[in-house]
Structures are given as structure tokens and as C-alpha cells.
Short mmCIF file of C-alpha atoms in Angstrom, two decimals:
data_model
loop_
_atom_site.label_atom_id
_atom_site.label_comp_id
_atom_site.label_asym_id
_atom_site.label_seq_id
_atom_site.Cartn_x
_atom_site.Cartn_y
_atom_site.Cartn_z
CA UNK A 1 -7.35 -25.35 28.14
CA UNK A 2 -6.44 -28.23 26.43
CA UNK A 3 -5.16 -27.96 22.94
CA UNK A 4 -4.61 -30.03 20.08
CA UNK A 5 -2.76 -29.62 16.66
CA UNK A 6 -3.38 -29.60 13.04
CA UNK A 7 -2.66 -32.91 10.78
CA UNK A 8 0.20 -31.75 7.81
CA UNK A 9 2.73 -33.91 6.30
CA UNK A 10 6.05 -33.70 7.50
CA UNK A 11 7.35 -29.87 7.87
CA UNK A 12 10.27 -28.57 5.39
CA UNK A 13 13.29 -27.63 7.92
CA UNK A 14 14.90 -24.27 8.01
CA UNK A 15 18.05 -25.74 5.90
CA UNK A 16 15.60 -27.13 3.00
CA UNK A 17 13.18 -24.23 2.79
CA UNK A 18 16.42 -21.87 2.67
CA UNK A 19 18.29 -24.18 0.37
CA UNK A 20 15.32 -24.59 -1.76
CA UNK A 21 15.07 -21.02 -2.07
CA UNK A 22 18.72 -20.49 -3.73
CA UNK A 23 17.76 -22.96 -5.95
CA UNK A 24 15.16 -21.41 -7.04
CA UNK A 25 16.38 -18.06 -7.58
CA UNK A 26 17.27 -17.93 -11.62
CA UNK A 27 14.05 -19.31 -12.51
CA UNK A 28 12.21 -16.84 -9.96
CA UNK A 29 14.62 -13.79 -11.40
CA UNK A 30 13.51 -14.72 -15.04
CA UNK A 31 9.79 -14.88 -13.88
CA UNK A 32 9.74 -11.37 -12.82
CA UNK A 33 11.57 -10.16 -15.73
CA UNK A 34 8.90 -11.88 -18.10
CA UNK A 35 6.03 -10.19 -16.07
CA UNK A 36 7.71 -6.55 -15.86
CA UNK A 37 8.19 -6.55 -19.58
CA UNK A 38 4.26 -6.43 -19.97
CA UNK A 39 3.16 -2.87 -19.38
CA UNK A 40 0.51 -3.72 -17.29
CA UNK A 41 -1.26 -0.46 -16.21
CA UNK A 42 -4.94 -0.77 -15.55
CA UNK A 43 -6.17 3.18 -15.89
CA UNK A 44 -8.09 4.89 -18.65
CA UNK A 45 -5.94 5.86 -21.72
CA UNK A 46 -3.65 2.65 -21.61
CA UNK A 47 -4.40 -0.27 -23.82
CA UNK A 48 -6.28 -3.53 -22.14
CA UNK A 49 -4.42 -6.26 -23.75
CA UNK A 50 -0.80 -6.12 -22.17
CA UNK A 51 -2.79 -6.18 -18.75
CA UNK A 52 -5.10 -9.46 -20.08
CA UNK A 53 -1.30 -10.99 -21.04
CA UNK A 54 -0.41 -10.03 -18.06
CA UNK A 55 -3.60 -11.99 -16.55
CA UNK A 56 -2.16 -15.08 -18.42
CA UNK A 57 1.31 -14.99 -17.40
CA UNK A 58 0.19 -14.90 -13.50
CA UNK A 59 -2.22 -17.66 -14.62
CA UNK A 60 0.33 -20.02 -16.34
CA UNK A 61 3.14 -19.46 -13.19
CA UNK A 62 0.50 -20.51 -10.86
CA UNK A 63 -0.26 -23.76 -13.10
CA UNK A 64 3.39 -24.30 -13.39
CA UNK A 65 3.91 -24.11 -9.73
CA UNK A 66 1.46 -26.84 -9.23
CA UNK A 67 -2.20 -25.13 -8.73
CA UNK A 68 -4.68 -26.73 -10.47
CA UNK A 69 -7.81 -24.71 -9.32
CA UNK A 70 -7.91 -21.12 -10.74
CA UNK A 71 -10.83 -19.49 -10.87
CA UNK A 72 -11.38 -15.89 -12.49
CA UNK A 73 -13.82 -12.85 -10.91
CA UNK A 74 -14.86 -9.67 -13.94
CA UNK A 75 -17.07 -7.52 -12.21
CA UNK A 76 -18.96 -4.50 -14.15
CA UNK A 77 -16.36 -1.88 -14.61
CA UNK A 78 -13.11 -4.16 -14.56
CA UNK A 79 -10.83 -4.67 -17.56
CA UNK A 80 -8.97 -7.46 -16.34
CA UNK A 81 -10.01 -9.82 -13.58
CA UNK A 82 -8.82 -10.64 -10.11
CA UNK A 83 -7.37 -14.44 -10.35
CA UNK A 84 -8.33 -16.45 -7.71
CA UNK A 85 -6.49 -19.58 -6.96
CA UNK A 86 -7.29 -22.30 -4.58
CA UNK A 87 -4.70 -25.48 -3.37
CA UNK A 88 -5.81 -27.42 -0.76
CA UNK A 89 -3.71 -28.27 2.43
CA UNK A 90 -3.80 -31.40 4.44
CA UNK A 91 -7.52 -32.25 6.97
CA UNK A 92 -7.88 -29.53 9.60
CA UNK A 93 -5.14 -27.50 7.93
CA UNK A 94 -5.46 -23.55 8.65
CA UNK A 95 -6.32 -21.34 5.50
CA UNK A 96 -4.06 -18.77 4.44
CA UNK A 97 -5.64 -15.61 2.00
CA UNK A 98 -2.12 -14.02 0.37
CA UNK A 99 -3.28 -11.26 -1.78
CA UNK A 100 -1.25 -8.97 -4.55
CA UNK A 101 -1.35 -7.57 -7.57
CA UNK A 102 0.03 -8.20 -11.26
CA UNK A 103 -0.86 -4.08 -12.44
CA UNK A 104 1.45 -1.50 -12.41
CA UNK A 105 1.70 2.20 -12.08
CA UNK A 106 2.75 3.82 -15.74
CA UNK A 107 6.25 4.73 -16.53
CA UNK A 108 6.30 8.18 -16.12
CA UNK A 109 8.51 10.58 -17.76
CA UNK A 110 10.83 7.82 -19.52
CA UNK A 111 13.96 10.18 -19.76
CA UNK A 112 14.58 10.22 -16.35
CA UNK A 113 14.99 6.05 -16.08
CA UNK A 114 18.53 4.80 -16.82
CA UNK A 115 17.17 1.82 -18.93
CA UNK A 116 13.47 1.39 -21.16
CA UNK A 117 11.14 0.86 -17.75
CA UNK A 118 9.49 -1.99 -19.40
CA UNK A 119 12.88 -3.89 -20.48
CA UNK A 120 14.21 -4.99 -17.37
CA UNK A 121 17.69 -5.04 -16.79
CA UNK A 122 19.11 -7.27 -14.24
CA UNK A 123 22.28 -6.97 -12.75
CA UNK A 124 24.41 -9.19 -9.98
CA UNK A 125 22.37 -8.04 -7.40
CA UNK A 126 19.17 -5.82 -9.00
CA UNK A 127 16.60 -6.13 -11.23
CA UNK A 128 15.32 -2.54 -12.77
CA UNK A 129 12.42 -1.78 -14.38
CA UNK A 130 8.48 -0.54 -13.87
CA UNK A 131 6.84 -3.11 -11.55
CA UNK A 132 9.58 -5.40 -10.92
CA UNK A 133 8.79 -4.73 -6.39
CA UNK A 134 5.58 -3.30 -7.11
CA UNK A 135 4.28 -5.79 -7.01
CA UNK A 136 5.68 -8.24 -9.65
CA UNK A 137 8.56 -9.99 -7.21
CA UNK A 138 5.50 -11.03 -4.79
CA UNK A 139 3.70 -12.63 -7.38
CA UNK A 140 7.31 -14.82 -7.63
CA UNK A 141 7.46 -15.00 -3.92
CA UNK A 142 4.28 -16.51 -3.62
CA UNK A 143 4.44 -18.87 -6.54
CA UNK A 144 7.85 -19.85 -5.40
CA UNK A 145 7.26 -20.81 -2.16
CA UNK A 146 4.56 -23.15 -3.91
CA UNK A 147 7.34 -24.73 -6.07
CA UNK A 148 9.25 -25.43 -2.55
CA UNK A 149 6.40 -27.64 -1.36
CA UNK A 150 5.81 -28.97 -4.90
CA UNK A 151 2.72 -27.61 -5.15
CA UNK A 152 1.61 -28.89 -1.54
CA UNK A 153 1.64 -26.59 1.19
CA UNK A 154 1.00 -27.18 4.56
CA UNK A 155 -2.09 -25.07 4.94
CA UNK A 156 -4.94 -24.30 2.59
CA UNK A 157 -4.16 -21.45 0.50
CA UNK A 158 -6.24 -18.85 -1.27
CA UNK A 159 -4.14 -16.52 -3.76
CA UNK A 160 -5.93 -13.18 -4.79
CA UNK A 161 -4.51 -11.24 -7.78
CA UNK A 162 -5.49 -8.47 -8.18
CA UNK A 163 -5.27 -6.54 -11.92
CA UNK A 164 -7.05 -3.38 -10.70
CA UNK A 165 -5.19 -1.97 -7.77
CA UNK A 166 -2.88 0.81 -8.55
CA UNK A 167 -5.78 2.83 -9.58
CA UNK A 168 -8.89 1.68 -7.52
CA UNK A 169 -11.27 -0.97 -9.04
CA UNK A 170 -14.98 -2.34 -7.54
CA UNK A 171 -12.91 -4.87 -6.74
CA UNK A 172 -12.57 -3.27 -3.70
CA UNK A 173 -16.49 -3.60 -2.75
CA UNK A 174 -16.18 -7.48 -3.57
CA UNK A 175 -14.89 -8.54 0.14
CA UNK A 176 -17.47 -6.87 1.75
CA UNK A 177 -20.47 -7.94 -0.63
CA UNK A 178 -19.12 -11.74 -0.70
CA UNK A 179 -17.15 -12.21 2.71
CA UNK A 180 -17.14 -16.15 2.83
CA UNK A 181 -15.32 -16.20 -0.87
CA UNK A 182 -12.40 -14.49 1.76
CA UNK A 183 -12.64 -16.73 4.71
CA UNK A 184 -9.47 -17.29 6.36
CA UNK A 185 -7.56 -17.74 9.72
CA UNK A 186 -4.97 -15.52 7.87
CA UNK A 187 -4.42 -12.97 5.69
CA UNK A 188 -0.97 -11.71 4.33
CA UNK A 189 -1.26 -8.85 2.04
CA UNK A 190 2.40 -9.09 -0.08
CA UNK A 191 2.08 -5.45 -1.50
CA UNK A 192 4.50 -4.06 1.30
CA UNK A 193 8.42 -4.38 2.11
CA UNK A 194 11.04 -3.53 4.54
CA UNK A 195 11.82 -0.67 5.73
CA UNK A 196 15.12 -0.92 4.21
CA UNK A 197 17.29 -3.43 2.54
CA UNK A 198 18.56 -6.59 5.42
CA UNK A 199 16.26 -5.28 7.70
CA UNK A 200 12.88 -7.35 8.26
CA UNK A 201 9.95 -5.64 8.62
CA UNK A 202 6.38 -6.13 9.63
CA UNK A 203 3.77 -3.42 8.32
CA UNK A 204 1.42 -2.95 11.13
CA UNK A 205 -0.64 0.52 10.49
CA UNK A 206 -1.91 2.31 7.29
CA UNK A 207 -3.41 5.72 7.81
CA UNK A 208 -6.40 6.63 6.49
CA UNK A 209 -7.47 9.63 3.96
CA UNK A 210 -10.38 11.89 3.37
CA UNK A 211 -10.62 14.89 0.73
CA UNK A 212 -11.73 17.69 2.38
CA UNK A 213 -12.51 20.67 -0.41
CA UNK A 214 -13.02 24.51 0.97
CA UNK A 215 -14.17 27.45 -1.18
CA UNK A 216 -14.55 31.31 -0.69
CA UNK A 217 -16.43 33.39 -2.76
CA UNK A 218 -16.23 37.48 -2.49
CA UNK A 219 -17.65 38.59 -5.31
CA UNK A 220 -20.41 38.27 -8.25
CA UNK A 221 -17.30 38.03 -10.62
CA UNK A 222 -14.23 38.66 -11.13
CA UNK A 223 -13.17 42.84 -10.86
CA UNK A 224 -9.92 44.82 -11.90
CA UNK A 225 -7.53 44.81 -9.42
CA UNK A 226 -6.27 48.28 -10.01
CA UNK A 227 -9.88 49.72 -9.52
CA UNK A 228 -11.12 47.44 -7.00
CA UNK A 229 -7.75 46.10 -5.57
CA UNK A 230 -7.51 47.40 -1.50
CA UNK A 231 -11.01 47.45 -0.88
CA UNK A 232 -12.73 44.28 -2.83
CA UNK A 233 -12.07 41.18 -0.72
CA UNK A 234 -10.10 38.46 -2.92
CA UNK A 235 -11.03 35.21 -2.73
CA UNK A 236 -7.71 33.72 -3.32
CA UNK A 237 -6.16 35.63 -0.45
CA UNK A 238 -9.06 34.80 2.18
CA UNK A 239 -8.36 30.68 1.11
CA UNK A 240 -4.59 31.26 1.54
CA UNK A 241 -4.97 32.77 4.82
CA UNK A 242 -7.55 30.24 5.96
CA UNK A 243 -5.26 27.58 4.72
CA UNK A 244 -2.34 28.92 6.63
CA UNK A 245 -4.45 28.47 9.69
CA UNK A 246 -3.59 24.64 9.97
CA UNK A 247 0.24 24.92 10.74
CA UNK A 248 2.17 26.41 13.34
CA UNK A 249 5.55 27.91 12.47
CA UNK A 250 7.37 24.67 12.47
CA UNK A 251 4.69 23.32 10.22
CA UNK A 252 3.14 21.26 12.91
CA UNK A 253 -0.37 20.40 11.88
CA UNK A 254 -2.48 22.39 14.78
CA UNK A 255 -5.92 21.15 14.13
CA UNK A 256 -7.84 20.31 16.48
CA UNK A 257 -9.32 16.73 17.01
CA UNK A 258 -6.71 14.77 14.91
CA UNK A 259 -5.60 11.81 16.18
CA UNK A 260 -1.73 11.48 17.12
CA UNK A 261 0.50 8.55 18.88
CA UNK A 262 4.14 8.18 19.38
CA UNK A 263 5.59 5.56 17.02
CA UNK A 264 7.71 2.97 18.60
CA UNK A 265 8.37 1.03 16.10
CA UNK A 266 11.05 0.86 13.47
CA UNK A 267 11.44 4.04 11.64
CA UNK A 268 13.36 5.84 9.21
CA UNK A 269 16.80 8.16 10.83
CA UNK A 270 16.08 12.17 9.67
CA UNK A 271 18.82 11.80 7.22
CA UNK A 272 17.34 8.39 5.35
CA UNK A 273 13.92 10.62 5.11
CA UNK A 274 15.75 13.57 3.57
CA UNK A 275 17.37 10.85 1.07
CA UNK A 276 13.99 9.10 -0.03
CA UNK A 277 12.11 12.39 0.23
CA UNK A 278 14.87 13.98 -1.93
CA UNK A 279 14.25 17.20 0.27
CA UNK A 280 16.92 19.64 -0.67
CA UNK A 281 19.75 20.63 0.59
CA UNK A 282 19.13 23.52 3.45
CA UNK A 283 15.70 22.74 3.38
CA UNK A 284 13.99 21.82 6.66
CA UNK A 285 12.22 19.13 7.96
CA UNK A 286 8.19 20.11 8.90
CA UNK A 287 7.03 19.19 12.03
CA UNK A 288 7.36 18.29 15.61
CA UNK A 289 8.75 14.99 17.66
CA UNK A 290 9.35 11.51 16.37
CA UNK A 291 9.50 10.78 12.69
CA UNK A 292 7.20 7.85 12.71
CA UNK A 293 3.93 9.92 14.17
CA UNK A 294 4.34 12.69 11.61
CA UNK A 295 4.34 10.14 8.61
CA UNK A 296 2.79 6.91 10.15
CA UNK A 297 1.10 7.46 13.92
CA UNK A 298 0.04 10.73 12.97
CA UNK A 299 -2.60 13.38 10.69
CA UNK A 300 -0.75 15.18 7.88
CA UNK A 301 -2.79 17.72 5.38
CA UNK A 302 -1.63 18.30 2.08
CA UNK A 303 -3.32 21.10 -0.70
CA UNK A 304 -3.33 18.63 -3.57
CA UNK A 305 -5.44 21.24 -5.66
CA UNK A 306 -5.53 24.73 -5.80
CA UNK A 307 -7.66 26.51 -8.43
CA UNK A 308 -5.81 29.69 -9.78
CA UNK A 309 -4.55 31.36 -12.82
CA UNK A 310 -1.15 30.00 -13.71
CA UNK A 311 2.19 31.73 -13.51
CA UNK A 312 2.72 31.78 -17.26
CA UNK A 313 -1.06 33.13 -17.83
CA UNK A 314 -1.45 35.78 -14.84
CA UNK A 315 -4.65 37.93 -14.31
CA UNK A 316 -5.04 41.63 -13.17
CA UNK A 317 -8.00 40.90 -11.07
CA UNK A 318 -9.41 40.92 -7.72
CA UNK A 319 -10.34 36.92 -7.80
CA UNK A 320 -14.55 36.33 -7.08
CA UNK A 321 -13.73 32.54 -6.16
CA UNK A 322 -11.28 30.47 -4.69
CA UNK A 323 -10.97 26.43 -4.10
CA UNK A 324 -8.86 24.25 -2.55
CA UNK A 325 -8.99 20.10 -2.56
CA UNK A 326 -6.79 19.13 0.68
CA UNK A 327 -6.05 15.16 1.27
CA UNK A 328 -6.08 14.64 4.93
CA UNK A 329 -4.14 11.28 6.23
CA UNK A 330 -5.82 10.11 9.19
CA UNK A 331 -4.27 7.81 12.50
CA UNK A 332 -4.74 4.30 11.52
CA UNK A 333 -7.30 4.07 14.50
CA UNK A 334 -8.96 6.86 13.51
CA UNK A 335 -11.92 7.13 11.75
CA UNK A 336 -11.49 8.88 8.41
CA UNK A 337 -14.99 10.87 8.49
CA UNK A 338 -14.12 11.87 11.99
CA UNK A 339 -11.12 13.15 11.13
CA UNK A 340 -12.34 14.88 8.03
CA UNK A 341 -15.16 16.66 9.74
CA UNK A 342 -12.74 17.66 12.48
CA UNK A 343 -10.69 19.85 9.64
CA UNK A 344 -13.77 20.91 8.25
CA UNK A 345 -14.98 22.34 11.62
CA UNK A 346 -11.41 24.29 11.82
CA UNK A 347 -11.72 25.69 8.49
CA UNK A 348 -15.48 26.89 9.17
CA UNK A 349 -14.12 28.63 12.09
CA UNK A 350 -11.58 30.84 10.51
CA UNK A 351 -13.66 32.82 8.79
CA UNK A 352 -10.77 34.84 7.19
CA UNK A 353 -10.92 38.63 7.14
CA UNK A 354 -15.27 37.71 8.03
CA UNK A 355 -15.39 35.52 4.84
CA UNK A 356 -17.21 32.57 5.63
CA UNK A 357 -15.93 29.53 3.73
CA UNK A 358 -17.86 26.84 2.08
CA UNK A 359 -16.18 23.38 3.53
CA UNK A 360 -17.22 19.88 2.46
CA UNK A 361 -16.00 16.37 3.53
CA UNK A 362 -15.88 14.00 0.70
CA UNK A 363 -14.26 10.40 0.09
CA UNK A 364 -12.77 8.62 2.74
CA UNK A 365 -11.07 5.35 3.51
CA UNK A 366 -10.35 4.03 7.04
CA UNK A 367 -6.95 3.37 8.08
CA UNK A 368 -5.95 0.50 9.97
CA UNK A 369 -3.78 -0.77 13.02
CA UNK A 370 -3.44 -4.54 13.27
CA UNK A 371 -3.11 -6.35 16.46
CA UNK A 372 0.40 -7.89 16.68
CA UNK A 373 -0.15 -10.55 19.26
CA UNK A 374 -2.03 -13.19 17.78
CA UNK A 375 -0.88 -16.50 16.36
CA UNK A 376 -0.53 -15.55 12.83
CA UNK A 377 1.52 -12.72 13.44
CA UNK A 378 4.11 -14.28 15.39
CA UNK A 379 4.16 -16.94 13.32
CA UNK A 380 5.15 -14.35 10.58
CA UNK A 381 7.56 -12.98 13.33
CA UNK A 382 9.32 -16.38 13.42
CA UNK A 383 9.31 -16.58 9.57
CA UNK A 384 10.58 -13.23 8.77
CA UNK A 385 13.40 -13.95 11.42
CA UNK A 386 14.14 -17.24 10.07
CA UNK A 387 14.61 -15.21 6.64
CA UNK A 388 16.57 -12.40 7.36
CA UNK A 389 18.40 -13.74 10.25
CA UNK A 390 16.92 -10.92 12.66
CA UNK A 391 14.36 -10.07 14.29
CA UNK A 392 11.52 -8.14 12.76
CA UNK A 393 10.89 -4.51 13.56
CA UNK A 394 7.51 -3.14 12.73
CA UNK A 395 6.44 0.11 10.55
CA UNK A 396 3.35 1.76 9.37
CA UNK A 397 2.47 3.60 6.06
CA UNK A 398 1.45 6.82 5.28
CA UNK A 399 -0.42 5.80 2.78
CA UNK A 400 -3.44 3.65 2.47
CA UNK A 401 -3.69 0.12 0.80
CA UNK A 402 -8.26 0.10 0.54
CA UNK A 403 -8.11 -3.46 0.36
CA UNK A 404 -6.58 -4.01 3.58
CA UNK A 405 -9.65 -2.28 4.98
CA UNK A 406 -11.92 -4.19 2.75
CA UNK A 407 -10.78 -7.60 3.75
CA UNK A 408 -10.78 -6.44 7.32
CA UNK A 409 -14.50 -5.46 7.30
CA UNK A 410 -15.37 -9.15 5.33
CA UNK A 411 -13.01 -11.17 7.83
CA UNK A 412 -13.16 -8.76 11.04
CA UNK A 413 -11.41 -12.15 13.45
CA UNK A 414 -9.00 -13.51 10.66
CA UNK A 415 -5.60 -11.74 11.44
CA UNK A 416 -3.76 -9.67 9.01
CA UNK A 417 -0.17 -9.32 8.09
CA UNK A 418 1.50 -7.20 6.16
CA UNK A 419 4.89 -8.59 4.27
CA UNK A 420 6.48 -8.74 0.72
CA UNK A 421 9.85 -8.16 -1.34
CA UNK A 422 10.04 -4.52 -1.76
CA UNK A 423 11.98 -2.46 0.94
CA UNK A 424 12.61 1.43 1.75
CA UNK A 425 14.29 2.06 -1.44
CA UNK A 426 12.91 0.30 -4.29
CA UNK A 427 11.73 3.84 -5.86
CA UNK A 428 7.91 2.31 -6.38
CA UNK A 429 6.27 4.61 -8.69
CA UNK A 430 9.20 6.05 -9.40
CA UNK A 431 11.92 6.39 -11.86
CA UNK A 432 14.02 3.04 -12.08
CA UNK A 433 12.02 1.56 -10.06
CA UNK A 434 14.40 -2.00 -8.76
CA UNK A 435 14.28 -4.56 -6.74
CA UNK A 436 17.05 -6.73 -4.85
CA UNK A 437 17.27 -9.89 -5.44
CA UNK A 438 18.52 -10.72 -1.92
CA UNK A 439 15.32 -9.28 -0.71
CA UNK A 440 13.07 -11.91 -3.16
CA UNK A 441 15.31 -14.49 -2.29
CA UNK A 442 14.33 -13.80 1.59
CA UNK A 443 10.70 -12.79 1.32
CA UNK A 444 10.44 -16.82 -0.82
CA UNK A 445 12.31 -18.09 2.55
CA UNK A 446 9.71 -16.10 4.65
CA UNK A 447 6.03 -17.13 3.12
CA UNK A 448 7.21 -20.90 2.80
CA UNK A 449 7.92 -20.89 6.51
CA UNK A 450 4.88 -18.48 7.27
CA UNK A 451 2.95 -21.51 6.15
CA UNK A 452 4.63 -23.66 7.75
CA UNK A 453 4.80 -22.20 11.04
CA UNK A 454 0.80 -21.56 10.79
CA UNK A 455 0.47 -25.26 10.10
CA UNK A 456 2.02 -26.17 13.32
CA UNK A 457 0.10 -23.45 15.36
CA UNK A 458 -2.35 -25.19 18.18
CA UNK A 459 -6.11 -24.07 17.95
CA UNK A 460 -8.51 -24.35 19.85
CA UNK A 461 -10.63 -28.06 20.18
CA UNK A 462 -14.32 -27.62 18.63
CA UNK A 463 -16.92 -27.53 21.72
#
């Protein structure tokens, strides 16, 4: 079928786009330090204004990097809105949707960072500090690749900022209720990284989660365990044993009707996972077969709550109740409910000791697994090679990023990819937190030639 291709000015070249981008790199370095030193955290218990300044700064760097259309959306329930940005590309241009955010996770415990989290320290080939990958150095990526075109790129561009998503917002609902404000032929979500530093990487997958909660009651109350102990059935016991149920001996996850693939992608060695997982030493690995399907292709439970007296407080008594809150990551293809009801029907089964337990599913979020054969992604596979000088390998996350999903449901045909300056080891949410500057320096190089190497991609002639 015959083809034709897109009007755009002359393309930037490799050598400028890559030349451009060393250029730019003090100015892009100082840009992130002025946006980490805000203590942007959008929860409840933090102060609003450092994440409205924080709303300004992203606001004045997109001005500065030539945007003249910037348009804000407060819906009921946010502090601080999501920026929205529109530039214009040449007639017939394709239109690009790159999304992050300018919130942060808090601190933390402050004595365990090497330097203030929210005074950035920057070093010949680091900068430290809360923020500074997650997701502050995208906001510079994007905004710098704008200052390589002067402010006019070769495809339309929509910027989304988000100020909300560390800890959940409506925002979230806003794709789906208003899909044409997110119409695009692309999508690259810049909240993601390498796998590890030098090594480009394309996310591809996100599980999905579900809570699943399960409770046993025994008694009418609590009784004395040295008068009833032996004989009165304790709750606490029958939910241990009925949570022991899920794993084999290797701590395989044995339920049944959880999705499970082989991951071929790229993936962490055993010993990298031990060193980011800080697992200690002697201390096994969980699991069977290939790293990648027990923390990206694959289900994983985890008891995130687990209702009992403390250690420090304990209680002579036979226990009337139990309750336990598991989070259940889910295949990216599979659906979360599915999944959740699949661990609820194992739990109801057990029955421990005859106790029958009380099993709900509650929240969940889809996962997602993105094709990797259309135009936009091997246009990012060109980009990302042109940037790193490699080839790109491909990963999944464990966890889930609910705006992926969100955008996905709004713009079902417009491909999504899954980019950004972070990498492996950047310690996001973490103590000293850093990112390299090597890494910015390439993910710049990348999204200028992303859009470039959409502009150039043939479509389809209109009937």
C-alpha cells in the first residue's frame, strides 16, 4: 500500500542532537538541582506550598524552553495541578503525549542520607538528593530536548505533569473521563529508567496489584491462654497456617490460577538482585526459574498487614480474631480481579484446622504489556540506540505505574513507551537517592531523536 510522509522542517542529525546535548548539560544539571531543592511531596501532613513552587518552577522551564501554551487542570481533591503544555509541530506532524511528574516521595529517615535530601549535592558525575531521577531529571530531559529544537519540534507535543503521582490523585480518573484531551499517535511515559547504568532500556510490562484481606474468627473474645490454651482454636494460628498455604518450600507462590511467563528480556544477574534488594548475606533467594518471571512476568504475594499484639506489648491469650491485608502483583496480561479472586478462592479452601476464613478482594489496578512492534516503539528503539550507542534491551516492573493503565484505556490504538533518566540503581524512594548525569545527558539525546524519528515515520494515506 502506498505510503506517504509527514511535512517537518529539516531533521537535526545525530552529531547536532548529540552535540547539542553536551551543551546543554550545566544548564540542565542546575535545573534539576533548583527543582530537587523544593520538597515537593503531595500527601497529607506535608505543607502545599513547596509543591505549588514546585508547580511554578516546571511552569517557568517550560516557558524558557520556548512553550508558549500552558494550560493548568485542579480537579476536586488535588492540591496542586497537572500542567499541561501544548507546542505545535509542523502540518500533518504526528502528536507525541510525554507524561511525568514534578512530586516526590518524602525524605525518609534523614540520618541515613549522606547529605540534607533536599540540598542537592552534585558531584563530577552524580547529582544526590530526594527526587533528583524520580522524576525531576525527566522533567529536564523533556524540556531540554525542547531547547535543542528551539522550541520547535518536529511533531506536535503534549507535556503532562503531573503533581499528584507518588501518592495517587483523581488525576488518575481524568484520561478515562476526558480521552480526546490525551489524543495521541504516541505516548512516552518518562517515569522509568534503565535497567542499569550504560545499558538502554525499554520498559515494556507493569504488573498489576489487588489487596486481598482474609480474617478468622474462633471465638466471642479473647480467652486466657493458660485456661483455654490446647483446646480453644486461636485465630492467629489458623491465619498463619492458612497463610503458609501459598508457598512451597522454596517459596514458590503455588496458587492456583496465577498467571506466569518466562521473561526474555533483559534482566537483573542473581547477584545485582541480592545488591539492590540488600538481601543478606546467607540469606536465600525465594522462588523458582528465571529472575524476570518471579519479579516482572510473574504473581508474587506479600502480607503487607498483619493485625497482632506487638513484641514489646505481648498478650497471654488465646486470640478470638485474626487479619491479614496481602498485596497480590498480578502478570501484566492478567486481569487484576481475576487474579485476586483466584487467591481468594485458595484461601477459602484451606479452611485451617475446619476454620472457615472470611476472604475479600478489594482494590485493584490492571497491569500492562505493551506491544513492541509498532512504529513508535521502534522508533524509540532507534533513539535509545542512537543515545547509548547500543541496542535496547527490554524490562518490566514489578510494580505498577496507574496512569499507564489510565492512558491506555483513554487512547487504547496510540502506542506506549516507556523511557526516562533513572536506571537500576538510582535508590528511588530511598536514602540518597542520585542520579547520573551521563544517564540525563543520554535520555536528552534519546527524546530529541524519539521525535524526530516519529516525524519521519510513513502513515498511512487518508481513504
Amino acid at each position: 500500500m502506498r505510503t506517504t510522509v509527514r511535512n517537518m522542517a529539516a531533521p537535526l542529525s545525530d552529531a547536532d542532537i548529540a552535540t547539542g546535548a553536551a551543551a546543554l548539560m550545566p544548564s540542565l544539571v542546575d535545573q534539576v538541582v533548583r527543582l530537587a531543592r523544593v520538597p515537593s511531596v503531595a500527601t497529607a501532613g506535608f505543607p502545599a506550598e513547596p509543591l505549588l513552587e514546585a508547580r511554578t518552577l516546571v511552569v517557568d522551564d517550560l516557558r524558557a524552553a520556548g512553550v508558549e501554551h500552558v494550560d493548568e487542570l485542579l480537579l476536586d481533591g488535588m492540591t496542586a495541578p497537572t500542567v499541561l503544555a501544548d507546542v505545535p509541530g509542523p502540518p500533518g506532524a504526528p502528536t507525541v503525549l510525554v507524561y511525568t511528574h514534578y512530586d516526590v516521595v518524602p525524605a525518609g529517615d534523614e540520618a541515613l542520607w549522606s547529605s540534607p535530601p533536599f540540598e542537592p549535592v552534585v558531584t563530577a558525575d552524580r547529582v544526590v538528593g530526594r527526587g533528583v531521577a524520580d522524576s525531576k531529571a525527566n522533567i529536564a530531559a523533556i524540556t531540554g530536548a525542547l531547547r535543542l529544537y528551539g522550541g520547535r519540534p518536529p511533531v506536535t507535543l503534549r507535556i503532562v505533569l503531573e503533581g499528584h503521582e507518588e501518592f495517587g490523585s483523581v488525576f488518575e480518573e481524568h484520561p478515562r473521563r476526558s480521552p480526546q484531551t490525551y489524543a495521541a499517535d504516541a505516548i512516552v511515559v518518562a517515569d522509568v529508567g534503565s535497567v542499569r547504568p550504560g545499558r538502554p532500556t525499554l520498559t515494556i510490562g507493569l504488573r498489576g496489584s489487588v489487596t486481598v484481606t482474609v480474617e478468622a474468627r474462633t471465638l466471642a473474645s479473647d480467652k486466657h491462654s493458660g485456661q483455654f490454651g490446647g483446646a480453644a482454636p486461636d485465630a492467629r494460628t489458623a491465619l498463619v497456617r492458612a497463610l503458609a498455604s501459598l508457598h512451597d518450600a522454596h517459596g514458590a507462590l503455588v496458587v492456583p490460577g496465577l498467571r506466569r511467563d518466562p521473561w526474555t528480556g533483559t534482566s537483573y544477574t542473581d547477584d545485582e538482585f541480592r545488591e539492590l534488594a540488600e538481601v543478606l548475606p546467607g540469606t536465600p533467594l525465594v522462588g523458582d526459574g528465571d529472575l524476570g518471571s518471579r519479579i516482572w512476568s510473574g504473581p508474587a504475594v506479600t502480607i503487607i498487614g498483619f493485625d497482632a499484639p506487638p513484641t514489646t506489648a505481648p498478650l497471654n491469650a488465646v486470640a478470638s480474631t485474626a487479619k491479614a491485608v496481602l498485596n497480590l502483583r498480578v502478570h501484566p496480561a492478567q486481569p487484576a480481579l481475576e487474579a485476586g479472586e483466584a487467591l481468594a478462592a485458595h484461601l477459602r479452601a484451606q479452611q485451617p484446622f475446619g476454620i472457615p476464613l472470611d476472604v475479600t478482594v478489594g482494590e485493584a489496578g490492571d497491569g500492562i504489556l505493551t506491544p513492541t512492534g509498532g512504529p513508535a516503539f521502534r522508533a524509540a528503539e532507534r533513539a535509545l540506540a542512537a543515545a547509548w550507542g547500543e541496542p535496547p534491551g527490554t524490562m518490566a516492573l514489578g510494580g505498577s505505574i496507574p496512569i499507564v493503565m489510565a492512558f491506555h484505556e483513554a487512547q487504547p490504538d496510540a502506542e506506549k513507551v516507556l523511557f526516562g533518566a533513572s536506571d537500576g540503581y538510582s535508590n528511588m524512594h530511598g536514602p540518597d537517592e542520585r542520579l547520573l548525569l551521563d544517564e540525563l545527558q543520554r535520555t536528552v539525546v534519546a527524546m530529541a531523536t524519539f521525535w524526530r524519528e516519529m516525524a519521519s515515520t510513513p502513515e498511512e494515506p487518508s481513504p
